[in-house]
Amino acid sequence: MMPHAVVELSYLLAAVLFIVGLKKLNSPATARQGNRLSGLGMLIAIVITLFDRQIVSYQVIVAGIVVGTALGLWMARTVKMTAMPQMVALLNGFGGAASLLVGGAEFLRSELVGSSVPLMNGIAIQLALLIGAVTFTGSLVAFAKLQELLTGRPITFPGLQVVNALGFLVVIALSAYQLMTAEALLWPFYAVVGVSLLLGVFLVLPIGGADMPVVIALLNSYSGIAAAMTGFVINNHVLMIAGAMVGSSGIILSQLMCKAMNRSLTNVLFGAFGGTTAVASGRTAEGLTVKSIAPEDAALQLAYARSVIVVPGYGMAVAQAQHAVRELAEQIEKRGGEVKYAIHPVAGRMPGHMNVLLAESNVPYDKLYDMDDINPEFDRADVALVIGANDVVNPAARNDPASPIYGMPILDVDHAKSIIVLKRSMNPGFAGIENDLFYNPKTSMLFGDAKASITKLVAEVKAV
Amino acid sequence: MMPHAVVELSYLLAAVLFIVGLKKLNSPATARQGNRLSGLGMLIAIVITLFDRQIVSYQVIVAGIVVGTALGLWMARTVKMTAMPQMVALLNGFGGAASLLVGGAEFLRSELVGSSVPLMNGIAIQLALLIGAVTFTGSLVAFAKLQELLTGRPITFPGLQVVNALGFLVVIALSAYQLMTAEALLWPFYAVVGVSLLLGVFLVLPIGGADMPVVIALLNSYSGIAAAMTGFVINNHVLMIAGAMVGSSGIILSQLMCKAMNRSLTNVLFGAFGGTTAVASGRTAEGLTVKSIAPEDAALQLAYARSVIVVPGYGMAVAQAQHAVRELAEQIEKRGGEVKYAIHPVAGRMPGHMNVLLAESNVPYDKLYDMDDINPEFDRADVALVIGANDVVNPAARNDPASPIYGMPILDVDHAKSIIVLKRSMNPGFAGIENDLFYNPKTSMLFGDAKASITKLVAEVKAV
Amino acid sequence: MINIVIFTLATFLGFELIHRVPPTLHTPLMSGANAISGITIVGALVVAGGGHGWISTVIGFLAIVFAMFNVAGGYAVTDRMLEMFKRDKAA
Amino acid sequence: MINIVIFTLATFLGFELIHRVPPTLHTPLMSGANAISGITIVGALVVAGGGHGWISTVIGFLAIVFAMFNVAGGYAVTDRMLEMFKRDKAA
Ligand SMILES: NC(=O)c1ccc[n+]([C@@H]2O[C@H](COP(=O)([O-])OP(=O)(O)OC[C@H]3O[C@@H](n4cnc5c(N)ncnc54)[C@H](OP(=O)(O)O)[C@@H]3O)[C@@H](O)[C@H]2O)c1
Ligand SMILES: NC(=O)c1ccc[n+]([C@@H]2O[C@H](COP(=O)([O-])OP(=O)(O)OC[C@H]3O[C@@H](n4cnc5c(N)ncnc54)[C@H](OP(=O)(O)O)[C@@H]3O)[C@@H](O)[C@H]2O)c1
């Protein structure tokens, strides 16, 4: 046992380190240091807990820490950068599971000992169970969809949302009963946990694979709130502070994504978006022609361009083409051309996805431009090189009020003097709609896997 | 008495309203609403306190509220916009006085009743006394300097800072003694209050009049901290939250000002800056000639300019020329010219001073540009019209390493095609140094009171 | 102890909020923040109304007057300033 | 009750802090925030080490494994990502 004030101040220090850590995330130059400070805060919180609490069985704890840390580090080391969405989903699920377990253990303890819990704590326990469980199974389903263990299509059946609503009501009712009754009952507890676990599954199943990032951000928020609830239960403010901050982070990110897609959160969660493929929008592509281009010709254009804007999308991640892209850019720059990257807020499958991939391939972050900053520059660009991006460059978002993506802000690639699009086919992207850009007279299509195409382009540019 | 939860939630609501209010201050469009929400929070806090606490003597309270409110509103209605720095100093001082009195009353009560106070509360009381007292008298001195009841020159004597340091040590020692002793003693209390009051006076006296804004921001910060301390004393978290936020606000503002003046806070507080007048800097004005211009000629230039940038400074406030300036701008705009305002962060005598004055004369805030935004535009400006600004346009800050203002960021008026400077004489501004700008071949001086000169200009431009 | 936690959080929050106030609004920010620091009125009310004898009452009365001056004057003058800030009607 | 105050303040503070993270860092932000939510490890330690019988210990063990996975994996993967972000050497 340590003096109370020392313990409290250490927890406060941990909380302050989390705050400072998040603050430093506001610039790529300080972000890494921020993350490490935040990690230091976590270490302090763990160490002080071990010293302070009457820990009797160190063996179990040490074993748990070793196993968990080893697995976590191993995953973190080996995961591919393109698989980051899955990784976050998994981490998230495990955080939720931990909160669920802590809530459950606290419940069982109080129930078995028969000690009467204050109402506030009782409520916090029930919330930790519900939110922790939903986060756990919801994240696992999201993981399965992203890892393609499950289909990316929405899995739904009529009345599913009604079932979900009922399940939610059941949980609330049972929790309330549990809180009100004086008896030591276990069945409502098991029921609450069980139904909550199912809820997590059924809430995420009907959501399309490409909407998973929004779901993950939201679940991230939940896992923070669940952690805060366990903080209420064990009356520890560092959990409340950290949990609440994570809670707001997830909400902000999901709102941001929804705004960038011009859809409401309700539509994402309950709209079963992405179910249909290639819905013909009002204006179809009939009668229009597509101009295909050979790698040699595309390479010529790039070699002589003074200003090239690269527009990466989900296809670059699929093809793992980021390294090849950097090589191509270097070749163009060697010949005196200028290369910038235009990053749409929802390009790829999670916010900042493209940035991480390009950072991985050593593209300096000051060449990556946000949509609002780069859009005016397309007017001056000789070539816009669209690599596996589709929806985020679809002019229907501007022109076609009937389109499901109408109103979504897009990258103005069609303002460039010439447009080269790299994709494998004429298949649509996530939103499942035709893209007029491909029929634009200024556009040339370079068909094939993005990595293969770009590797060819690199060789050709070198040869020019 | 009201249920505890209701009271607590009401205080929390008040705190949230303060937070939201400050948040909305981040844009002129929402700022007014934000201030009103903040005021609503204050009202809630007051009302809930009246209901909750065992208030026995309502007469006194009502009387106090009526008197204070009436005086405050009367001041707020009648004060001139140019006198805003004084007003803030006065408000500040009264806030400090209130904290001092609350701390004192709590001390006397506990001492007379003989109840033993927890150490934390004891410390908080002593801090409330010290900080409250320093804020009170410090603000009054600042008020007197700004209102020119005292000279704006630093009033100092050798060893003053030593005396201050000693006084500070005495307060600390007495407070510590007070906290440690078991006896109910009154003399250390009176001594602490007395010495603290003197400290406030002697800390501010040696600071020059134009540095008062920094002092006021800092005292503002103190008054917040004093309020937070009384919160610790009466164990009310809305006081802690509100006080802490005000505390950070003042610190940020004073830092900002120091940065804009390229001086350290230490230099401002202990440097006795502004004592000497017209110190010849390394390079003097000898041998250089000044070109004076007649209002008619200046008016001609303005009438035919396509782009005019107005640079207001302290002199505009002194002359109360803001309304005339707006009229002049309207005349120029009527003739097809474009008028923008360049606002240096420390133009005038408090941050945002120029903005408030120009807002008063109905200049829309989207015509007011911050230094960094407007500086590149001087290259394209036909005329830079400098109205009572001096230090903030002194090129010595860029060129002359020997100058006391070297390194301070300035407005690049000398990049304009032509410069017209309105002031009464060749006297220096606050920093007391020569300004090479006035000897620039592109510069013409229009001597005279700014308001009179501009009124003439308006008439002349109309006549063109 | 928990009070220190609250104070710390509020300080950080204050920093973040104030950093986002544009220079144009710095004068109203000063007077507005000032008005908020008048929250010490709550303490003054507690002191004045507690019925702890006439000394407390007198001191409390003065504290109320000072604090209410700060509150009422601060909010009113800030409102007066902010009322003047107008966007360009033409724009 | 005071806990709700802390939770509220931290939520506001979180909003302000996260709003300032640039889009470029949104993926590391997600994983980093995730790692912070692993703070529930503190709860897991309390549960596992309290000696409240074998049920608590088993549950606690699992909770520790899950939470430590979240913490260690989250911080490590975030660090790995952030390490890659480099400014242009030429610039
Ligand atoms: N980033 C986020 O946070 C987020 C969150 C939620 C939803 N979304 C949604 O995800 C979509 C992202 O837009 P996006 O433009 O990046 O992607 P997209 O619209 O999904 O299109 C990706 C394109 O890449 C092509 N592609 C796939 N594999 C490829 C390969 N190996 N080589 C070359 N091309 C390949 C595909 O065409 P082919 O099959 O013809 O090759 C497809 O048209 C948006 O609809 C957005 O709303 C994003
Ligand atoms: N804004 C802040 O928050 C703040 C805080 C601390 C310090 N300061 C300091 O204050 C100074 C502000 O710079 P500034 O350029 O605004 O002012 P300044 O350098 O003090 O110069 C003001 C000029 O206005 C002229 N003037 C005075 N009354 C006038 C009248 N009735 N008509 C016409 N002209 C008149 C004076 O010249 P004549 O006597 O020849 O007329 C004087 O040169 C800086 O040194 C800054 O560091 C500002």
Tab-separated table of N, CA and C in Angstrom, chain C residues 2-46:
chain	number	residue	atom	x	y	z
C	2	ILE	N	-9.768	14.858	-5.477
C	2	ILE	CA	-10.587	14.830	-6.688
C	2	ILE	C	-10.734	16.256	-7.233
C	3	ASN	N	-10.698	17.232	-6.299
C	3	ASN	CA	-10.806	18.621	-6.733
C	3	ASN	C	-9.631	19.020	-7.618
C	4	ILE	N	-8.464	18.495	-7.299
C	4	ILE	CA	-7.297	18.817	-8.116
C	4	ILE	C	-7.461	18.221	-9.510
C	5	VAL	N	-8.044	17.033	-9.566
C	5	VAL	CA	-8.307	16.428	-10.869
C	5	VAL	C	-9.200	17.337	-11.698
C	6	ILE	N	-10.276	17.804	-11.069
C	6	ILE	CA	-11.209	18.674	-11.794
C	6	ILE	C	-10.510	19.953	-12.245
C	7	PHE	N	-9.754	20.540	-11.343
C	7	PHE	CA	-9.041	21.768	-11.683
C	7	PHE	C	-8.108	21.532	-12.872
C	8	THR	N	-7.389	20.415	-12.853
C	8	THR	CA	-6.460	20.113	-13.942
C	8	THR	C	-7.196	19.952	-15.266
C	9	LEU	N	-8.246	19.151	-15.243
C	9	LEU	CA	-9.009	18.949	-16.481
C	9	LEU	C	-9.531	20.275	-17.015
C	10	ALA	N	-10.073	21.093	-16.128
C	10	ALA	CA	-10.652	22.358	-16.575
C	10	ALA	C	-9.573	23.268	-17.139
C	11	THR	N	-8.382	23.218	-16.558
C	11	THR	CA	-7.300	24.048	-17.079
C	11	THR	C	-6.953	23.630	-18.503
C	12	PHE	N	-6.793	22.328	-18.721
C	12	PHE	CA	-6.506	21.863	-20.074
C	12	PHE	C	-7.630	22.259	-21.038
C	13	LEU	N	-8.850	22.064	-20.580
C	13	LEU	CA	-9.985	22.393	-21.437
C	13	LEU	C	-9.965	23.880	-21.772
C	14	GLY	N	-9.696	24.714	-20.756
C	14	GLY	CA	-9.607	26.149	-20.988
C	14	GLY	C	-8.571	26.473	-22.051
C	15	PHE	N	-7.395	25.864	-21.942
C	15	PHE	CA	-6.350	26.113	-22.933
C	15	PHE	C	-6.838	25.803	-24.336
C	16	GLU	N	-7.434	24.637	-24.505
C	16	GLU	CA	-7.883	24.252	-25.841
C	16	GLU	C	-8.930	25.227	-26.368
C	17	LEU	N	-9.876	25.585	-25.503
C	17	LEU	CA	-10.961	26.459	-25.953
C	17	LEU	C	-10.434	27.840	-26.314
C	18	ILE	N	-9.606	28.404	-25.461
C	18	ILE	CA	-9.164	29.778	-25.678
C	18	ILE	C	-8.239	29.880	-26.889
C	19	HIS	N	-7.446	28.815	-27.100
C	19	HIS	CA	-6.537	28.861	-28.243
C	19	HIS	C	-7.285	29.032	-29.555
C	20	ARG	N	-8.550	28.681	-29.561
C	20	ARG	CA	-9.291	28.755	-30.822
C	20	ARG	C	-10.032	30.062	-31.007
C	21	VAL	N	-9.944	30.950	-30.031
C	21	VAL	CA	-10.609	32.241	-30.193
C	21	VAL	C	-9.756	33.114	-31.118
C	22	PRO	N	-10.356	33.640	-32.191
C	22	PRO	CA	-9.570	34.448	-33.137
C	22	PRO	C	-9.192	35.801	-32.531
C	23	PRO	N	-8.060	36.377	-32.973
C	23	PRO	CA	-7.582	37.655	-32.430
C	23	PRO	C	-8.645	38.742	-32.438
C	24	THR	N	-9.489	38.708	-33.458
C	24	THR	CA	-10.538	39.709	-33.563
C	24	THR	C	-11.384	39.799	-32.300
C	25	LEU	N	-11.522	38.673	-31.614
C	25	LEU	CA	-12.408	38.646	-30.445
C	25	LEU	C	-11.643	38.679	-29.125
C	26	HIS	N	-10.376	39.060	-29.169
C	26	HIS	CA	-9.616	38.973	-27.938
C	26	HIS	C	-10.074	39.947	-26.862
C	27	THR	N	-10.519	41.136	-27.253
C	27	THR	CA	-11.006	42.058	-26.231
C	27	THR	C	-12.276	41.539	-25.572
C	28	PRO	N	-13.314	41.165	-26.359
C	28	PRO	CA	-14.480	40.564	-25.696
C	28	PRO	C	-14.130	39.283	-24.937
C	29	LEU	N	-13.138	38.542	-25.408
C	29	LEU	CA	-12.740	37.344	-24.673
C	29	LEU	C	-12.259	37.727	-23.283
C	30	MET	N	-11.450	38.783	-23.232
C	30	MET	CA	-10.939	39.208	-21.929
C	30	MET	C	-12.075	39.597	-20.997
C	31	SER	N	-12.994	40.407	-21.504
C	31	SER	CA	-14.058	40.856	-20.595
C	31	SER	C	-15.017	39.713	-20.294
C	32	GLY	N	-15.216	38.826	-21.269
C	32	GLY	CA	-16.123	37.700	-21.043
C	32	GLY	C	-15.549	36.720	-20.030
C	33	ALA	N	-14.257	36.432	-20.160
C	33	ALA	CA	-13.620	35.525	-19.210
C	33	ALA	C	-13.672	36.139	-17.826
C	34	ASN	N	-13.463	37.453	-17.815
C	34	ASN	CA	-13.562	38.191	-16.578
C	34	ASN	C	-14.901	38.008	-15.899
C	35	ALA	N	-15.943	38.086	-16.708
C	35	ALA	CA	-17.280	37.911	-16.149
C	35	ALA	C	-17.411	36.514	-15.552
C	36	ILE	N	-16.843	35.528	-16.230
C	36	ILE	CA	-16.940	34.164	-15.708
C	36	ILE	C	-16.234	34.068	-14.364
C	37	SER	N	-15.119	34.797	-14.224
C	37	SER	CA	-14.401	34.679	-12.952
C	37	SER	C	-15.218	35.288	-11.816
C	38	GLY	N	-16.280	35.994	-12.170
C	38	GLY	CA	-17.202	36.489	-11.149
C	38	GLY	C	-18.001	35.367	-10.496
C	39	ILE	N	-17.785	34.141	-10.912
C	39	ILE	CA	-18.444	32.979	-10.315
C	39	ILE	C	-18.212	32.935	-8.813
C	40	THR	N	-17.216	33.659	-8.383
C	40	THR	CA	-16.949	33.738	-6.950
C	40	THR	C	-18.157	34.318	-6.208
C	41	ILE	N	-19.119	34.849	-6.958
C	41	ILE	CA	-20.388	35.290	-6.371
C	41	ILE	C	-21.038	34.165	-5.574
C	42	VAL	N	-20.869	32.937	-6.046
C	42	VAL	CA	-21.444	31.799	-5.331
C	42	VAL	C	-20.865	31.738	-3.919
C	43	GLY	N	-19.551	31.910	-3.847
C	43	GLY	CA	-18.917	31.924	-2.534
C	43	GLY	C	-19.436	33.077	-1.693
C	44	ALA	N	-19.600	34.242	-2.334
C	44	ALA	CA	-20.069	35.421	-1.616
C	44	ALA	C	-21.469	35.189	-1.046
C	45	LEU	N	-22.320	34.559	-1.823
C	45	LEU	CA	-23.678	34.288	-1.356
C	45	LEU	C	-23.652	33.375	-0.141
C	46	VAL	N	-22.820	32.337	-0.232
C	46	VAL	CA	-22.729	31.394	0.874
C	46	VAL	C	-22.273	32.113	2.138
